[in-house]
Amino acid sequence: MNANLDEPRWLLERREEATRAAGTLPMPDRAAHRFRFTDPAWLWAGVGTGADTADVAVEATLAAGVAGTFPGVLASAGDALAEFLGRLARPDDPFLAFNLASFTSGAVVVIPAGARVEDPVRIRMRIAKTNQGTACAVRNLIVLGRGAQARVHETLDVEDGLANVVTEVVVADGARLEHAWSEEAGPGAAAFTHLRTSVGRDAFVSQSGLLSPAGRGKAEVVTTLADRGSRAEATALILAGGESHADLRVIEDHAASDATSRVLVRAVASGGGRAVFTGLLRVREGASGSETYEEARGLLRSPEASADLLPELEILTHDVRASHGAAVGPLDEEARYYLMSRGLGAEEAEAMLVRGFVGPVLDRLPSEFAARLPWAPAAGENG
Amino acid sequence: MMSLAPETPLLAVRDLWAGIDGKTILKGVNLVVRPGEVHAIMGRNGSGKSTLAHVLMGHPAYEVTRGDVFLDGRDLRDLDVTERARAGLFLGFQYPVAIPGVPVTGFLRAALRARRSGGSESADVPVREFRRTLLGAMREAGIPEDFASRPVNEGFSGGEKKRLEVLQMLMLKPRLAILDETDSGLDIDALKAVADGINRGIAAGIGVLLITHYQRILDHVKPDVVHVFLDGRVALSGGPEVARELEERGYEWLEAPGEAVNPASLGTR
């Protein structure tokens, strides 16, 4: 592997453990929902291949705390890294293990207890090209101390090759994080991302995602509601056009009582694109008083496009309020006719309908993400 | 479109045959509406009234097999829905369609831009000016202000939807508004508000083709001509007295075989 020998002992040990796991753990089963629609082989380049380094940048205005990138950040954020890195997203499957074993780049953001960061912290990851048969591994860590508040905008652009990006997030008791992420992969490129978040007592996290690969993209958003009164909101917009394959998996894992989670997904598939969403709401034993809600809707814009949206529930306790719904359909022709009868052109009418369809999740994305979309709302258009 | 010879009808329908899914519904409709006139079309359910409305608007599911339609002397045959709207045709829907996620404001602003300019950005209406105009029109139509930011027709009551249809007509100022049962399902207050709106449109020079089941809207909106639709064609045309006659006698007398209907005999009873 490519571990730097100057790395601290704890990291070398974790890498060793991960290397063993990556070589021995079985590939995830396609019978399980996680990889039901996406062949794991598309995202796997094997163990022991030489890794490329991604271009990772952090932009932050912090009065205190840390914002930096590997390897330099090992010196400034050593304690937080030793405490959390590889501890949330453990090397318990080949993808996560490979990542921990071989990452050489990534960003680390630590917001101290009680701090309130006004401007969004931006993490930009760009992977221009990886060697044949090589996955570029990137690992990020975001820690918000007790009562801290921050926004993080995390973007991944894979122009060519294969990326494996894991981001671990700790939201300590009473903290509040608004986390926006986007994942893009060029034609022929593939990206695997895994966002693992732990939410503390009375803490809150919102995760707003945009998954819009031109090639193949698989994004996993796994959130543990780890303590009483924690809250999580995951929203996402999945766009699959051309020949692209976009697969989002969300898990809201209720491990404590009186926690709430809400998942809202919109998928638009056009051309020959395939959009996939699987969303698991899990309420563990003892997590009474939980509330969890999931809604996913898909829009098919061509006969060749497909969208598979599968909510799952795993409720192991009583005293839970859980609901979910999923629906996929084409553009409403009567609505299109109605708009055209008011003088809108066919394309304008369709754009307006699509914009309306994705509105509930688009409105949650930072404007810098939304501005890249073809039917971004004009200023003032939104009532 | 503005410099028309006075004799050019606003709408001329000649021997129009049309249907859907291979089934013929309109069987030779003839109709002439002159500029500024108000025409009512009455008829039973299934007589083809709504089909006529959608065929005139250019709904893609309907097929015209014969006949001509002219708006301001312009042949509508090859125009799609958008082009017909921009030519000055408006359809008030019997069942206004919900547009999830699209607020009334954004929708109407886009519609106004399209109507004014054929859709080009240059005719954009400044947001503030537009909002002022819209809120004024909403007050007049008796639509609560907060509707402006709600999605079009979503969660609206039947009456609210119809009010919004009339409001759209007033803002878009078409040459001819086809109002398809805009009066149905309304309580008395809503009926009054809708009728007031239609009358404001008429006063502003909009020609109206009012499709209705009931005489009661015609107590508020005075038609110049009343047509009775039967089995896909106009069976009888006359003055407002025709509507009263229908109210009293129903439609059956019009179907009596061999009975010649003489409009001149109406209104003398």
XYZ file of C-alpha atoms in Angstrom:
652
model
C 0.000 0.000 0.000
C 0.980 3.592 -0.223
C 0.918 4.538 3.403
C 3.420 7.143 4.311
C 5.900 5.732 6.778
C 5.902 9.053 8.621
C 2.306 8.433 9.629
C 1.501 7.966 13.324
C 1.427 4.475 14.683
C -2.366 4.412 15.222
C -2.920 5.157 11.536
C -0.420 2.568 10.361
C -2.177 -0.004 12.526
C -5.576 0.912 11.152
C -4.248 0.711 7.632
C -2.810 -2.731 8.276
C -6.097 -3.959 9.661
C -7.916 -2.461 6.676
C -5.500 -3.999 4.202
C -6.155 -7.439 5.635
C -9.905 -6.834 5.543
C -9.848 -5.590 1.964
C -8.087 -8.740 0.871
C -10.264 -11.192 2.722
C -13.786 -9.801 3.069
C -16.272 -11.132 0.539
C -17.615 -8.817 -2.104
C -21.002 -7.370 -1.104
C -23.846 -9.566 -2.181
C -25.941 -8.439 -5.117
C -28.890 -10.149 -3.498
C -28.863 -7.458 -0.845
C -30.360 -4.108 -1.714
C -27.068 -2.305 -1.365
C -25.723 -3.624 -4.639
C -28.877 -4.956 -6.182
C -28.783 -2.523 -9.095
C -25.113 -1.669 -9.323
C -22.527 -4.289 -10.065
C -19.833 -3.983 -7.363
C -17.250 -4.855 -10.015
C -17.858 -1.482 -11.695
C -16.529 0.214 -8.587
C -13.803 -2.185 -7.646
C -10.237 -2.072 -8.852
C -8.810 -4.631 -6.488
C -6.388 -4.408 -3.633
C -2.774 -3.526 -3.913
C -2.956 -1.412 -7.024
C -1.016 1.799 -6.993
C -3.183 4.710 -5.953
C -3.361 8.126 -7.538
C -3.748 11.252 -5.525
C -6.825 13.388 -5.862
C -6.763 17.135 -5.922
C -8.478 18.055 -2.655
C -8.919 21.596 -1.405
C -10.610 23.061 1.645
C -11.851 26.588 1.826
C -12.897 27.817 5.236
C -12.941 30.894 7.422
C -12.524 29.641 10.952
C -11.825 31.599 14.119
C -10.763 28.363 15.783
C -10.487 24.734 14.839
C -8.885 23.032 11.868
C -9.460 22.924 8.155
C -6.777 21.208 6.161
C -5.803 18.354 3.928
C -3.694 15.238 4.226
C -0.943 14.687 5.008
C -0.279 18.064 6.629
C -3.435 17.953 8.686
C -2.170 14.926 10.583
C -0.124 17.288 12.693
C -2.836 19.867 13.389
C -5.845 17.557 13.874
C -4.089 14.519 15.248
C -6.369 14.008 18.258
C -9.631 14.153 16.324
C -8.209 11.902 13.646
C -6.989 9.335 16.137
C -10.389 9.356 17.811
C -12.633 9.107 14.755
C -10.846 8.163 11.527
C -11.919 4.707 10.484
C -14.054 4.409 13.601
C -17.358 5.465 12.026
C -16.951 3.934 8.599
C -15.152 0.834 9.778
C -13.321 -1.401 7.337
C -16.070 -3.978 7.394
C -16.592 -4.324 3.671
C -14.033 -4.346 0.844
C -14.863 -0.805 -0.336
C -14.532 0.872 3.031
C -11.501 -1.258 3.866
C -9.755 -0.436 0.599
C -10.375 3.233 1.239
C -8.892 3.245 4.721
C -5.957 1.108 3.618
C -4.934 3.221 0.667
C -6.179 6.822 0.896
C -3.468 9.417 0.489
C -5.573 12.552 0.205
C -8.599 14.063 1.851
C -9.834 16.928 3.937
C -10.291 17.308 7.655
C -12.522 19.923 9.263
C -12.813 20.256 13.022
C -15.163 22.847 14.492
C -14.619 23.270 18.229
C -17.422 23.060 20.778
C -19.737 26.042 20.796
C -18.260 27.597 17.653
C -20.588 28.989 15.051
C -19.207 29.139 11.527
C -21.104 31.515 9.278
C -19.629 30.897 5.826
C -19.906 27.451 4.348
C -16.796 25.313 4.564
C -16.078 24.046 1.061
C -14.377 20.763 0.326
C -13.564 20.330 -3.347
C -12.351 17.045 -4.701
C -11.239 16.681 -8.276
C -9.928 13.542 -9.836
C -8.662 14.122 -13.342
C -7.460 10.669 -14.224
C -6.480 7.465 -12.515
C -4.188 4.774 -13.791
C -5.749 1.794 -15.482
C -7.191 -0.552 -12.893
C -6.648 1.881 -10.068
C -9.154 3.462 -7.754
C -8.284 6.798 -6.258
C -9.142 6.747 -2.564
C -10.007 9.919 -0.692
C -10.931 10.108 2.976
C -12.504 13.083 4.715
C -13.356 13.735 8.328
C -15.703 16.413 9.630
C -16.140 16.894 13.352
C -18.486 19.351 15.007
C -17.945 19.670 18.749
C -20.766 20.041 21.235
C -23.153 22.829 20.305
C -21.133 23.838 17.241
C -22.882 25.028 14.092
C -21.571 24.893 10.552
C -22.369 24.342 6.931
C -20.228 22.165 4.707
C -20.397 21.982 0.921
C -18.617 18.920 -0.374
C -18.183 18.399 -4.104
C -16.663 15.510 -5.980
C -15.781 15.702 -9.643
C -14.360 12.572 -11.225
C -13.393 13.455 -14.749
C -11.935 10.108 -15.609
C -11.123 6.867 -13.849
C -12.445 5.408 -10.637
C -12.931 7.138 -7.296
C -13.597 5.777 -3.839
C -14.432 8.545 -1.387
C -15.373 8.068 2.247
C -16.428 10.954 4.460
C -16.882 10.437 8.180
C -18.912 13.016 10.065
C -19.361 13.487 13.788
C -22.076 15.820 14.984
C -21.639 16.000 18.758
C -24.393 16.684 21.279
C -26.421 19.777 20.521
C -24.463 20.554 17.350
C -26.033 21.498 14.050
C -24.597 20.671 10.640
C -25.975 21.498 7.224
C -24.079 19.258 4.873
C -24.505 19.542 1.117
C -22.796 17.102 -1.206
C -22.558 16.594 -4.918
C -21.152 13.738 -6.915
C -20.282 13.910 -10.576
C -18.464 11.428 -12.761
C -17.593 11.986 -16.383
C -18.596 9.608 -19.161
C -16.607 6.425 -18.618
C -15.737 7.436 -15.069
C -17.138 5.853 -11.936
C -17.489 7.132 -8.404
C -18.253 5.377 -5.160
C -18.928 7.633 -2.210
C -19.824 6.733 1.327
C -20.970 9.424 3.747
C -21.132 8.141 7.294
C -22.560 10.396 9.972
C -23.126 9.984 13.673
C -25.571 12.384 15.302
C -25.375 13.034 19.035
C -27.907 13.964 21.661
C -30.324 16.680 20.514
C -28.030 17.315 17.567
C -29.199 17.925 14.023
C -27.847 17.150 10.594
C -29.282 17.913 7.182
C -27.731 16.291 4.153
C -28.706 17.663 0.758
C -27.279 15.771 -2.141
C -26.974 16.002 -5.874
C -26.040 12.800 -7.661
C -25.646 13.575 -11.339
C -23.029 11.387 -12.996
C -22.551 11.270 -16.723
C -20.873 7.911 -16.138
C -21.532 5.726 -13.110
C -22.115 6.996 -9.641
C -22.995 5.225 -6.459
C -23.528 7.278 -3.335
C -24.222 5.962 0.139
C -25.533 8.181 2.900
C -25.563 6.321 6.186
C -26.601 8.155 9.310
C -26.694 6.835 12.835
C -29.042 8.623 15.197
C -26.806 7.739 18.067
C -28.351 9.500 21.013
C -31.664 10.725 22.350
C -33.424 13.522 20.524
C -31.113 13.468 17.511
C -32.558 14.539 14.165
C -31.523 13.886 10.581
C -32.871 15.069 7.250
C -31.584 13.582 4.031
C -32.723 15.033 0.731
C -31.326 14.179 -2.658
C -31.759 14.858 -6.309
C -30.750 12.031 -8.608
C -30.247 12.859 -12.275
C -29.546 10.116 -14.766
C -29.385 11.024 -18.423
C -27.634 9.721 -21.511
C -26.089 6.390 -20.612
C -25.508 7.214 -16.987
C -26.141 5.101 -13.931
C -26.897 6.851 -10.645
C -27.491 4.789 -7.519
C -28.208 6.334 -4.140
C -28.547 4.379 -0.948
C -29.700 6.057 2.239
C -29.809 4.445 5.659
C -31.289 6.164 8.659
C -30.271 4.058 11.601
C -32.187 4.841 14.786
C -30.034 3.592 17.638
C -31.518 5.798 20.358
C -34.938 6.902 21.527
C -36.916 9.984 20.522
C -34.921 10.535 17.359
C -36.448 11.676 14.074
C -35.339 11.197 10.513
C -36.785 12.356 7.240
C -35.745 11.275 3.748
C -36.905 13.030 0.621
C -35.680 11.972 -2.815
C -36.459 13.021 -6.365
C -35.050 11.132 -9.330
C -35.208 12.237 -12.952
C -34.158 9.734 -15.583
C -33.911 10.704 -19.224
C -32.341 9.285 -22.375
C -31.060 5.834 -21.500
C -30.234 6.810 -17.946
C -30.903 4.678 -14.919
C -31.717 6.109 -11.517
C -31.758 3.953 -8.417
C -32.681 4.742 -4.858
C -32.853 2.318 -1.984
C -33.661 3.770 1.401
C -33.582 1.815 4.604
C -35.242 3.109 7.735
C -33.977 1.053 10.641
C -35.258 1.437 14.162
C -33.272 -0.671 16.571
C -34.494 -2.325 19.704
C -34.968 0.212 22.430
C -35.183 3.197 20.072
C -38.693 3.988 21.205
C -40.388 7.249 20.395
C -38.706 7.292 17.000
C -40.219 9.048 14.045
C -39.069 8.293 10.564
C -40.436 9.227 7.189
C -39.328 8.583 3.655
C -40.683 9.752 0.324
C -39.152 9.062 -3.066
C -40.519 9.990 -6.454
C -39.168 9.320 -9.894
C -39.822 10.969 -13.216
C -39.160 9.143 -16.463
C -38.538 11.379 -19.417
C -37.987 8.762 -22.079
C -39.112 5.193 -22.782
C -35.544 3.911 -22.371
C -34.957 5.588 -19.030
C -35.571 3.733 -15.802
C -35.964 4.556 -12.146
C -36.080 2.014 -9.341
C -37.045 3.462 -6.000
C -37.221 1.051 -3.090
C -37.998 2.067 0.444
C -37.276 -0.497 3.160
C -38.311 -0.596 6.772
C -36.653 -2.539 9.559
C -38.517 -1.797 12.759
C -37.402 -3.681 15.836
C -39.249 -1.802 18.505
C -42.763 -0.683 19.365
C -43.788 2.907 19.827
C -42.492 4.074 16.474
C -44.009 6.255 13.852
C -42.736 5.257 10.433
C -44.054 5.832 6.958
C -42.734 5.660 3.471
C -43.857 6.046 -0.088
C -42.402 5.737 -3.549
C -43.807 6.398 -6.998
C -42.424 6.556 -10.514
C -44.163 7.936 -13.568
C -43.785 9.908 -16.763
C -44.354 13.612 -17.228
C -48.014 14.548 -16.825
C -49.184 15.173 -20.390
C -52.271 17.047 -19.248
C -50.142 19.384 -17.166
C -47.943 19.993 -20.199
C -51.028 20.738 -22.284
C -52.314 23.086 -19.600
C -49.074 25.082 -19.596
C -48.929 25.174 -23.393
C -52.517 26.435 -23.477
C -51.155 29.463 -21.595
C -48.632 30.109 -24.354
C -45.577 28.330 -22.965
C -43.537 26.440 -25.549
C -43.351 22.660 -25.240
C -39.785 22.735 -23.944
C -40.449 25.562 -21.550
C -43.515 23.755 -20.248
C -41.548 20.551 -19.684
C -38.732 22.397 -17.960
C -41.257 24.052 -15.679
C -42.839 20.701 -14.819
C -39.479 19.096 -14.110
C -38.442 22.073 -12.041
C -41.665 21.759 -10.063
C -41.137 18.043 -9.631
C -37.656 18.400 -8.174
C -38.504 21.599 -6.287
C -38.706 20.070 -2.805
C -35.127 18.763 -3.039
C -33.687 21.408 -5.357
C -34.651 24.132 -2.910
C -32.453 22.457 -0.306
C -29.326 22.505 -2.441
C -26.868 25.385 -2.241
C -27.378 27.805 -5.115
C -23.858 27.036 -6.383
C -24.974 23.433 -6.976
C -28.375 24.295 -8.392
C -26.954 26.861 -10.768
C -25.274 24.100 -12.776
C -28.554 22.389 -13.516
C -30.273 23.002 -16.856
C -33.558 24.137 -15.378
C -32.228 26.217 -12.527
C -34.877 28.712 -11.495
C -34.460 32.286 -12.686
C -34.147 34.843 -9.944
C -37.517 35.744 -8.493
C -39.248 32.921 -10.327
C -40.025 31.209 -7.100
C -42.843 33.341 -5.809
C -53.706 40.526 -35.792
C -54.768 44.007 -34.743
C -55.630 45.497 -38.115
C -58.518 43.377 -39.159
C -61.231 44.082 -41.601
C -64.395 44.553 -39.548
C -66.137 41.681 -41.256
C -63.532 39.075 -40.262
C -65.099 36.838 -37.626
C -63.190 36.316 -34.417
C -63.839 32.592 -34.629
C -65.134 30.694 -37.609
C -65.722 26.949 -37.360
C -66.839 25.254 -40.561
C -68.099 21.690 -40.759
C -65.725 20.479 -38.064
C -65.427 16.732 -37.563
C -63.146 15.370 -34.861
C -62.728 12.531 -32.442
C -60.455 10.643 -30.119
C -59.170 7.053 -30.164
C -60.973 6.408 -33.439
C -64.323 7.535 -32.075
C -65.989 10.447 -33.858
C -67.414 12.990 -31.430
C -67.780 16.221 -33.349
C -69.953 15.715 -36.401
C -70.013 18.848 -38.444
C -69.829 21.834 -36.080
C -70.553 25.241 -37.564
C -70.047 28.318 -35.455
C -69.243 31.968 -36.018
C -68.280 34.345 -33.208
C -67.752 38.009 -34.078
C -65.288 40.196 -32.181
C -66.490 41.071 -28.709
C -69.465 38.721 -28.835
C -70.485 36.378 -26.053
C -71.714 32.973 -27.129
C -73.038 30.275 -24.845
C -72.960 26.604 -25.748
C -75.363 24.416 -23.840
C -75.893 20.718 -24.067
C -76.020 17.459 -22.218
C -73.069 15.592 -20.814
C -71.383 13.733 -23.614
C -72.774 15.911 -26.365
C -69.264 16.979 -27.343
C -68.995 20.425 -25.751
C -65.705 19.786 -23.970
C -64.351 17.990 -27.010
C -65.057 21.114 -29.047
C -63.154 23.187 -26.464
C -60.090 20.910 -26.594
C -60.165 20.544 -30.368
C -60.208 24.326 -30.745
C -57.275 24.580 -28.326
C -55.384 21.894 -30.248
C -55.199 19.093 -27.673
C -52.851 16.531 -29.266
C -55.027 13.530 -28.345
C -57.860 14.655 -30.606
C -57.874 14.140 -34.326
C -59.581 16.506 -36.705
C -60.849 14.616 -39.710
C -62.655 17.355 -41.557
C -63.431 21.037 -41.478
C -61.726 24.338 -40.741
C -61.169 26.621 -37.803
C -60.150 30.241 -38.216
C -59.206 32.676 -35.478
C -59.153 36.271 -36.666
C -59.047 34.867 -40.168
C -56.003 32.746 -39.415
C -56.217 29.059 -40.178
C -55.461 27.143 -36.969
C -55.012 23.795 -38.688
C -51.221 23.594 -38.440
C -50.801 25.446 -35.166
C -49.937 23.569 -31.988
C -51.346 24.402 -28.573
C -48.682 27.006 -27.822
C -49.148 28.762 -31.123
C -52.908 28.873 -30.717
C -52.493 30.404 -27.275
C -50.108 32.987 -28.662
C -52.561 33.685 -31.489
C -55.036 34.768 -28.829
C -56.972 31.669 -27.817
C -57.554 30.879 -24.160
C -59.173 27.828 -22.613
C -60.639 27.959 -19.143
C -60.444 24.306 -18.112
C -63.386 22.398 -16.741
C -60.876 20.554 -14.563
C -57.865 22.836 -14.109
C -54.705 20.766 -13.889
C -52.512 20.794 -10.774
C -48.883 21.685 -11.427
C -46.975 20.398 -8.393
C -44.101 22.533 -7.241
C -44.790 25.416 -9.611
C -45.993 28.494 -7.759
C -48.796 30.591 -9.257
C -46.471 33.596 -9.514
C -43.776 31.925 -11.592
C -46.329 30.232 -13.806
C -48.272 33.402 -14.569
C -45.147 35.406 -15.168
C -43.965 32.859 -17.723
C -47.408 32.785 -19.317
C -47.553 36.560 -19.549
C -44.108 36.671 -21.102
C -45.147 34.031 -23.620
C -48.355 35.846 -24.468
C -46.700 39.220 -24.875
C -43.774 38.256 -26.933
C -43.986 34.776 -28.279
C -41.861 33.727 -25.325
C -38.682 35.725 -25.813
C -36.813 36.807 -22.718
C -36.820 40.407 -23.877
C -40.464 40.747 -22.974
C -39.785 39.739 -19.418
C -41.946 41.439 -16.877
C -40.021 42.938 -13.965
C -40.701 40.877 -10.855
C -41.973 43.675 -8.671
C -44.218 45.187 -11.305
C -45.582 41.766 -12.088
C -46.249 40.973 -8.468
C -48.141 44.213 -8.006
C -50.291 43.469 -11.057
C -50.900 39.927 -9.900
C -51.848 40.841 -6.365
C -54.246 43.486 -7.674
C -55.865 40.962 -9.990
C -56.106 38.448 -7.165
C -57.845 40.923 -4.910
C -60.337 41.649 -7.679
C -60.958 37.960 -8.236
C -61.381 37.273 -4.535
C -58.361 34.996 -4.348
C -56.377 35.176 -1.096
C -52.922 36.684 -1.468
C -51.073 33.646 -0.186
C -52.248 31.702 -3.240
C -49.571 33.528 -5.230
C -46.829 31.397 -3.725
C -48.784 28.140 -3.695
C -48.405 25.574 -6.463
C -50.829 26.034 -9.338
C -54.189 24.365 -8.611
C -52.691 22.098 -5.979
C -54.867 21.854 -2.912
C -57.237 24.449 -4.357
C -60.964 23.962 -3.899
C -63.132 23.688 -7.007
C -64.195 27.304 -6.648
C -60.639 28.523 -6.148
C -59.501 26.754 -9.290
C -62.230 28.370 -11.352
C -61.417 31.790 -9.949
C -57.813 31.247 -10.904
C -58.864 30.330 -14.443
C -60.758 33.594 -14.760
C -57.859 35.512 -13.258
C -55.551 33.999 -15.886
C -57.950 35.048 -18.622
C -57.978 38.607 -17.331
C -54.199 38.804 -17.092
C -53.493 37.166 -20.439
C -56.160 39.184 -22.289
C -56.831 36.706 -25.085
C -58.854 37.506 -28.214
C -61.216 34.633 -27.482
C -61.744 32.793 -24.211
C -63.377 29.385 -24.305
C -64.709 28.823 -20.806
C -65.499 25.150 -20.306
C -68.010 24.830 -17.484
C -66.248 27.524 -15.542
C -69.534 27.893 -13.620
C -69.930 24.293 -12.507
C -69.358 23.262 -8.920
C -69.508 26.818 -7.591
C -71.463 28.153 -4.659
C -73.370 31.384 -5.109
C -70.537 33.684 -3.990
C -67.998 31.970 -6.202
C -70.420 32.007 -9.132
C -70.889 35.714 -8.661
C -67.131 36.310 -8.479
C -66.497 34.222 -11.576
C -69.298 35.951 -13.481
C -67.958 39.371 -12.459
C -64.543 38.379 -13.762
C -65.957 37.175 -17.060
C -67.897 40.406 -17.421
C -64.752 42.428 -16.818
C -63.106 40.419 -19.574
C -66.012 41.062 -21.928
C -65.867 44.770 -21.117
C -62.163 44.672 -22.008
C -63.050 43.288 -25.433
C -62.436 39.579 -24.951
C -64.735 37.391 -27.017
C -66.259 34.619 -24.948
C -67.437 31.127 -25.771
C -69.134 29.983 -22.611
C -69.774 26.269 -22.306
C -72.291 25.521 -19.604
C -74.954 23.173 -18.330
C -76.894 25.751 -16.480
C -78.999 28.757 -17.136
C -77.924 30.392 -13.872
C -74.548 31.746 -15.116
C -76.460 33.380 -17.954
C -78.362 35.449 -15.399
C -75.011 37.131 -14.723
C -73.242 36.919 -18.059
C -75.477 37.983 -20.933
C -74.872 35.991 -24.097
C -75.479 37.437 -27.532
C -76.076 33.986 -28.960
C -76.981 30.656 -27.361
C -76.173 27.410 -29.157
C -77.566 24.042 -28.280
C -75.173 21.157 -28.795
C -76.591 17.750 -29.565
C -74.661 14.706 -30.651
C -71.587 16.551 -31.771
C -73.097 19.453 -33.624
C -74.945 22.690 -33.097
C -78.616 21.710 -33.234
C -80.062 25.101 -32.581
C -78.897 28.678 -32.257
C -80.826 31.632 -30.989
C -80.920 34.445 -28.491
C -80.852 34.225 -24.663
C -84.415 32.922 -24.756
C -83.062 29.551 -25.983
C -81.396 29.009 -22.610
C -84.621 29.644 -20.763
C -86.443 27.327 -23.079
C -83.940 24.570 -22.320
C -84.261 25.195 -18.619
C -88.009 24.648 -18.869
C -88.246 21.882 -21.395
C -84.933 20.028 -21.227
C -83.243 18.710 -24.354
C -85.608 15.982 -25.408
C -87.887 18.124 -27.507
C -84.899 18.974 -29.661
C -84.388 15.332 -30.482
C -87.982 14.512 -31.389
C -87.735 12.926 -34.800
C -89.097 14.943 -37.615
C -89.858 17.975 -35.474
C -88.425 20.994 -37.168
C -86.988 23.459 -34.731
C -87.703 27.011 -35.587
C -85.747 29.452 -33.501
C -88.235 32.152 -34.353
C -90.901 30.291 -32.438
C -88.879 30.511 -29.258
C -89.170 33.302 -26.814
C -92.776 33.974 -27.714
C -94.288 31.715 -25.152
